[in-house]
Structure formats: C-alpha cells, structure tokens
C-alpha atoms as one frame of an Amber mdcrd trajectory, in Angstrom:
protein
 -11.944 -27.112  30.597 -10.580 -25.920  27.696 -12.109 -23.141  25.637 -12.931
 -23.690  21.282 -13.512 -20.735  19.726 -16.427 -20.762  17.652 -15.611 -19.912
  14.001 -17.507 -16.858  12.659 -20.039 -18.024   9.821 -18.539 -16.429   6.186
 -20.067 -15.394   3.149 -19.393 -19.152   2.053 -21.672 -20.571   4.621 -24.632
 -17.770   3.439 -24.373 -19.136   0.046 -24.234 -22.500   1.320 -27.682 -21.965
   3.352 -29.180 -19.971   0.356 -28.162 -22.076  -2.379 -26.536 -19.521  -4.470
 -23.529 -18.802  -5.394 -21.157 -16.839  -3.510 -20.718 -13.958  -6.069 -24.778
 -13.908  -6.079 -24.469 -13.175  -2.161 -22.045 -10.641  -2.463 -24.343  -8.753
  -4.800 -26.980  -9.300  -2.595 -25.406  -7.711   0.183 -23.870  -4.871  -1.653
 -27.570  -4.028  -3.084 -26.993  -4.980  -6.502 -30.427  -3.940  -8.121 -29.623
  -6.774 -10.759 -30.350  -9.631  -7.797 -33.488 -11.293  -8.298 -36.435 -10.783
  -5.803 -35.937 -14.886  -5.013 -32.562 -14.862  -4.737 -32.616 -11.771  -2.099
 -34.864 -13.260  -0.542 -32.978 -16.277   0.061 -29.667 -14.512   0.966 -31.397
 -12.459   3.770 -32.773 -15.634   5.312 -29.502 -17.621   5.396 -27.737 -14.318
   6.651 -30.954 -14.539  10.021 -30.150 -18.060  10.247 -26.075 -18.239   9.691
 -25.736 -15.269  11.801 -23.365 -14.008   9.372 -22.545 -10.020   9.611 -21.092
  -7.811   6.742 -17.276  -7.190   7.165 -17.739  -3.202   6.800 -13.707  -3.085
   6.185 -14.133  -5.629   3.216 -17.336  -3.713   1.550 -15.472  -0.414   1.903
 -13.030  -1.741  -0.549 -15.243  -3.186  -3.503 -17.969   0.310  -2.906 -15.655
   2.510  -1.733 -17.715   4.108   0.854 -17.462   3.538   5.025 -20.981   3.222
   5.128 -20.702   5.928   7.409 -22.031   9.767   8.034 -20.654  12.532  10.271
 -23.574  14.562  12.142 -21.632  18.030  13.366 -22.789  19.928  15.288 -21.313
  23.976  15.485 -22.107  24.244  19.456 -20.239  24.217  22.308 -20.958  20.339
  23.535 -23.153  21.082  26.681 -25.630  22.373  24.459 -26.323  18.554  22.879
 -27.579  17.849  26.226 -29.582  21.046  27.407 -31.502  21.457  24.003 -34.298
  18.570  23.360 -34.141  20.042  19.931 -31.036  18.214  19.136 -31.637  14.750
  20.509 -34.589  14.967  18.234 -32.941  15.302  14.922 -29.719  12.927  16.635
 -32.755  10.536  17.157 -33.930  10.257  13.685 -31.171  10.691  11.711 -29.955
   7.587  13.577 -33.076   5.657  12.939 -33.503   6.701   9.003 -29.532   5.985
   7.942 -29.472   2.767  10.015 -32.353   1.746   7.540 -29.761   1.884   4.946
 -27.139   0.401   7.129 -25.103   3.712   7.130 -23.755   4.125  11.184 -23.778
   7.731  12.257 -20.796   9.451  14.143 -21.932  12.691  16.229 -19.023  15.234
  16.742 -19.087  18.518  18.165 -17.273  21.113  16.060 -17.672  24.384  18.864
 -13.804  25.635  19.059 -11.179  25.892  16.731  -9.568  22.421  18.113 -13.120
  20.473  17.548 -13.278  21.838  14.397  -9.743  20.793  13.443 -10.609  17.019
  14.405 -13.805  17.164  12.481 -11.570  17.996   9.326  -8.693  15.692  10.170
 -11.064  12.841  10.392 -13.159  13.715   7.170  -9.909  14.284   5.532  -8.918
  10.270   6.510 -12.026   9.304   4.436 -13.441   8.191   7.280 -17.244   9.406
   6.206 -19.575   9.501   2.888 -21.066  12.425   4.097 -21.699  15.190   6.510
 -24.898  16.354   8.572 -24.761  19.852   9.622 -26.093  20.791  12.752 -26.763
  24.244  13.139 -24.300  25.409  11.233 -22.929  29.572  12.058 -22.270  32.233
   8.866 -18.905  32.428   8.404 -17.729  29.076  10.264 -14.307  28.365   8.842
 -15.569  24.569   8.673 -17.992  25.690   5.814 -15.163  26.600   3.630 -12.838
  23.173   4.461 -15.872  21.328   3.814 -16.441  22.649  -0.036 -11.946  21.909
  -0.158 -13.178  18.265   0.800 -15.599  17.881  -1.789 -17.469  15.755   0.539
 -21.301  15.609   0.023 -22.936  18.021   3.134 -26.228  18.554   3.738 -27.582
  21.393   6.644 -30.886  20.824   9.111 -31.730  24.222   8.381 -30.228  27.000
   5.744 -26.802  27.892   6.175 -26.466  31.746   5.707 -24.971  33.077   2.799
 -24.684  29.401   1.308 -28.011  28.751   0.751 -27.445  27.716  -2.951 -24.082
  26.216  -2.434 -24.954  23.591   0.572 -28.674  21.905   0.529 -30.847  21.596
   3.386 -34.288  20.913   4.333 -35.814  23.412   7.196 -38.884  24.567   8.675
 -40.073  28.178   7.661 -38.813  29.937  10.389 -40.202  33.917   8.528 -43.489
  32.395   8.442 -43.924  30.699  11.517 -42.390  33.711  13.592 -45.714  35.668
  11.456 -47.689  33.467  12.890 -46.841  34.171  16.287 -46.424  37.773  15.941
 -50.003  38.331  14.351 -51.494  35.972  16.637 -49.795  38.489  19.881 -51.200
  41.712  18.045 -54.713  40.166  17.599 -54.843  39.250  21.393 -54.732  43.179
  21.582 -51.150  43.275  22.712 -49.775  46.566  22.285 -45.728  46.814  23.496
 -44.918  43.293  22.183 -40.755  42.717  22.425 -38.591  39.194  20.809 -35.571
  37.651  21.997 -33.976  36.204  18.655 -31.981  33.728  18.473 -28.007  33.922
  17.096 -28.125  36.017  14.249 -25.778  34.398  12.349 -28.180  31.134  12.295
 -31.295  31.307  10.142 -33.206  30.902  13.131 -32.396  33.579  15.037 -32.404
  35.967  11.689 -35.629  34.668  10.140 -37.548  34.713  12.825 -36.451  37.839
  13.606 -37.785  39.258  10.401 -40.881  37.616  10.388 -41.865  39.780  13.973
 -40.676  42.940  11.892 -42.779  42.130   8.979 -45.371  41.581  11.259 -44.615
  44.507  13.658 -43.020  47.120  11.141 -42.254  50.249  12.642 -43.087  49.064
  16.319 -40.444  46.753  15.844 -38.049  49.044  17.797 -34.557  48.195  18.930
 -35.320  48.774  22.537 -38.319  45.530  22.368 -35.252  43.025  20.939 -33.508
  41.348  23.180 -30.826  38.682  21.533 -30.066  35.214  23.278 -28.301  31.840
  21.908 -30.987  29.571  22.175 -29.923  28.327  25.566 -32.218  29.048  29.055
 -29.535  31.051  30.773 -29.867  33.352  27.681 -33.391  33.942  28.131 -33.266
  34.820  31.430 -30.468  37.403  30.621 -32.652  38.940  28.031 -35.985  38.828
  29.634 -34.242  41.091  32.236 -33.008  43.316  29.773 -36.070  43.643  28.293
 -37.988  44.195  31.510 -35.588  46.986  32.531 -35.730  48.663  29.269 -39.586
  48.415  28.615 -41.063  47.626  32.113 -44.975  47.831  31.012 -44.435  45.945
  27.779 -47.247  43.380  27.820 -45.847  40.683  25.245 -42.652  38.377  24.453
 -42.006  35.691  20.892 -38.995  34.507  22.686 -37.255  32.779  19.501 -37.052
  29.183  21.194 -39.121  27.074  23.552 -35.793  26.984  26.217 -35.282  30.412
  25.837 -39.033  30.989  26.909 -38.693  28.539  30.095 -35.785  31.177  31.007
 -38.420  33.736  30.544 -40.829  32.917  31.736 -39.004  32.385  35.413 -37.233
  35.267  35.321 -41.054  37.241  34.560 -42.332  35.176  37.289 -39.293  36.641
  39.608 -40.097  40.463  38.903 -44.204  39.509  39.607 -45.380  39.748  36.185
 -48.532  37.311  36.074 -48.727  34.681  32.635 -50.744  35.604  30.514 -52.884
  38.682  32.349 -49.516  40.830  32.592 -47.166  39.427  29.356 -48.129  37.080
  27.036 -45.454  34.420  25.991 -44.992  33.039  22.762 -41.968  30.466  21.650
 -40.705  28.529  19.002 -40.353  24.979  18.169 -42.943  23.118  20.136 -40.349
  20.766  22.034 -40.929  18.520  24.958 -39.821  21.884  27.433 -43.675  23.498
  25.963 -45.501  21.380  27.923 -43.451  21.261  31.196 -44.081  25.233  31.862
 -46.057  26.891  34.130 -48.125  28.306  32.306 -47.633  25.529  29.385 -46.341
  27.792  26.341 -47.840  28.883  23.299 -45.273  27.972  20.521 -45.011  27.583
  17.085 -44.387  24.063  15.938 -41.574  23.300  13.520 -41.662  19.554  12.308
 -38.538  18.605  13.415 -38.900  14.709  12.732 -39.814  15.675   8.906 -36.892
  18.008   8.846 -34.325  15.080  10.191 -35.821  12.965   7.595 -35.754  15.389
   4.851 -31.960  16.196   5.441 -31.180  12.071   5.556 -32.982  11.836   2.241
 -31.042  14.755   0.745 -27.802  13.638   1.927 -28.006   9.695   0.639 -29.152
  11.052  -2.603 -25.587  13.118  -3.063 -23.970  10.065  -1.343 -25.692   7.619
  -4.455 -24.703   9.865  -6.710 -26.868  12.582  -7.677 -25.456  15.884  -9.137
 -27.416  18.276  -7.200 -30.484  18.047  -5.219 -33.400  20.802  -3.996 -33.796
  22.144  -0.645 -36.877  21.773   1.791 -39.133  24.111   3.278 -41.738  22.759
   5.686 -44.320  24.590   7.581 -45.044  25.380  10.736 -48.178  25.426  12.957
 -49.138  27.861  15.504 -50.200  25.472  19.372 -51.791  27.955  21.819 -52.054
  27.272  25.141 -52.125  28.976  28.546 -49.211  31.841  28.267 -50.847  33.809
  25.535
C-alpha cells in the first residue's frame, strides 16, 4: 500500500479556520498586545482544531529570541539526582516558563570542561536567559556570563554579586535563628552545626545566623563543614562526635546532610532526641522519611523557583533592572528535637 504523507497544517490554514488574516495570526501568535480579545480568541481555537504548531526556527527570526532558557547548575552532576532540593526548583521552573512557551535546557556546569560547553552554547545564542543553580563565589562562569551580556538570574544570592546578578532566595540568617534559638530554649547546652559550602550563601548565612544566635559558644571545635550531600554529613557528624563527644545538639545546614547524621549518631549509640537533638534545613521530602522524622526549617522552595522565573522573563522582556527576593522561612518541629 503506498504511504501519503499528510501535509502539516500552516499558518494559512489557522487564518483560514479563524477568519482572519494571516498577518492578524502571526500577531496573535507572537503576543502582539495590539490583537483584539475576539480575534485571539479565534486564532487559539483554529490553532486546537488545525493542529497547527509554531515553527520556533521561523519566530526566532521576526523576535529574535529561541524561546529558550538555560538552568545551570555549579555541581558535580550526581548531585541533580541525590538532592530533592533540585528536582524541586527543575520542577517548577519547567512548569512556570512552559506557561510562556519558553522550553528549558538543564546543564551541569561542575568542571572546567562543563563549564566551557555552558559558555560555548550561550555564546551560539542558543538561550534568552540563564537560571543559576547554586551558583559558587568566585566561579569563573560568573565573570563569562556578565562578557555575554546575557540576562541571569540566581535561586539564591550569589556571593560577592549580590547587586550585580538578581535573585530571589529564602532567608537563610533568619531561618538558621530560628533553629538555633529554638535548640537553646529546649535547654541544650553544647549545641554544634555542620554548614554547608561556604562559598554558597547557604552554607555562609546559615552559618551566621547559629553565631548570632550562639555568640561566643559558637566555638570552632562545635562546626563541622559538609557540601550539602549525605556522605558529607556523615563525615562531619563523626568529626564532631570525636571532637565534642557529650555535645547534646546538631543544626546540620541541610535536610540530607541531617539523614547522614543522624545514621552515623545512631552508629556511635547516641539516642534521637534524649541524647542530641537534630535540627536541619529546608524541609524536603528526606524530613519526613527519618527515623526520628527531623525538625527543619522550611524554605519555600516552590515560591523561590517562581520568584527567579518571574525575575528572569522580566530582564528577558526588557526591563532595565529588577529587585531581588527574600522569602521567609518557618520553623516544622517534629520528633528529633
């Protein structure tokens, strides 16, 4: 039998079906504001019944934009996968540009060679955009980026370019108070931290928040320093347990790092809560799955996704600069402290 191809509907046949003219539907679908409300209307239901779909090459050429944004993120790659943290903000970030019919491309920019592709293909004009993903102080990528002039938004401050690079963020200082005060009014007395990187906002701010809670019983023998990952944790729970045996309280500086602690305190027979109290960050999926479940501080990461899309489409339409976001955190109790 032989096989007819069947011909793709064009931008003729939507203005056929909608009974406007063709230039009318190309406004339409580039989001000409000047488009009556009847004539949109009719253009989006002859594009659901023509089946017609936008020719992304073609619109790139009369908007000149790809109608496309680059999420990087500054990690080595297995960390996408072990931290729920990311596929959160991966999740919704995908959900809120699709909205505006902008595709999102995730790369990993951990080495030297990822972040050489990540500028090669920004260089080819390939993106309107860029999404940083916890982004490291002093990253040579920070600096190609501002060569680029490409609009970049962080999820979460970037150190030292707080004023240069927006972002929107949870309040790490504060939150980390919260959890601090709420371990010294539980009448914890040797309370330690494992931060996170210091060269990330969360690892320093959260770090500063215990100190302005602790002050001088903030010594350097109850901090501990991981990377966020649970293999980290358990490195520096031992630490601290070897250093301090009878301290009687952790903030572990994220909810993976905790689950690392809190196996590695239930391998040296420290009991959860009656022995050490456990406090983490973040609230993720992993807070609930412990045994104890964990006492964390929630950071709205969904908000901050959204927040950082916003931002970002706002530079992409146009805008000169925008303002950064601060959200704030809540402190969830439950059985390890």
């Amino acid at each position: 039998m032989p096989v007819t191809n069947k011909r793709r509907p064009t931008i003729h046949d939507v203005a056929r079906a909608s009974g406007v003219s063709r230039g009318t539907v190309s406004r339409a679908l580039n989001g000409d504001p000047y488009v009556s409300t009847a004539a949109l209307a009719a253009v989006r239901r002859a594009v659901a019944e023509t089946g017609y779909v936008v020719n992304r090459a073609a619109r790139s050429l009369v908007t000149q934009r790809t109608g496309t944004v680059v999420m990087v993120l500054s990690e080595p790659q297995e960390k996408l996968f072990e931290d729920p943290n990311f596929s959160v903000l991966l999740r919704v970030a995908t959900r809120r540009l699709a909205q505006r019919d902008v595709a999102l491309v995730m790369m990993v920019a951990g080495d030297d060679g990822d972040r050489e592709r990540v500028v090669r293909y920004l260089r080819g004009g390939h993106a309107d955009g860029v999404l940083l993903l916890s982004a490291h102080s002093g990253d040579p990528l920070l600096a190609e980026l501002e060569t680029l002039a490409i609009p970049a938004v962080a999820c979460g401050a970037v150190l030292g370019r707080e004023g240069v690079i927006p972002y929107a963020a949870a309040d790490d200082r504060e939150g980390a108070r919260q959890m601090a005060q709420y371990l010294v009014d539980q009448g914890r007395k040797k309370i330690a931290t494992i931060t996170g990187p210091l060269d990330t906002p969360g690892g320093l701010n959260r770090l500063e928040g215990f100190c302005d809670v602790l002050g001088r019983k903030a010594v350097k023998k109850l901090i501990a320093h991981g990377d966020y990952s649970r293999h980290s944790g358990e490195a520096a729970m031992r630490e601290l347990l070897d250093r301090v045996p009878d301290l009687d309280a952790v903030f572990v500086g994220s909810d993976l790092m905790a689950a690392g602690a809190l196996a590695v305190l239930r391998e040296r027979g420290r009991r959860v809560p009656e022995d050490v109290a456990v406090g983490g960050f973040d609230d993720s999926a992993i807070a609930g799955s412990t045994h104890p479940k964990l006492t964390t501080v929630r950071q709205p990461l969904e908000q901050v996704a959204t927040e950082t899309v916003r931002l970002l489409l706002e530079l992409i339409d146009g805008a000169d600069t925008v303002d950064s976001v601060i959200l704030p955190t809540d402190l969830v109790t439950r059985e390890s402290a």
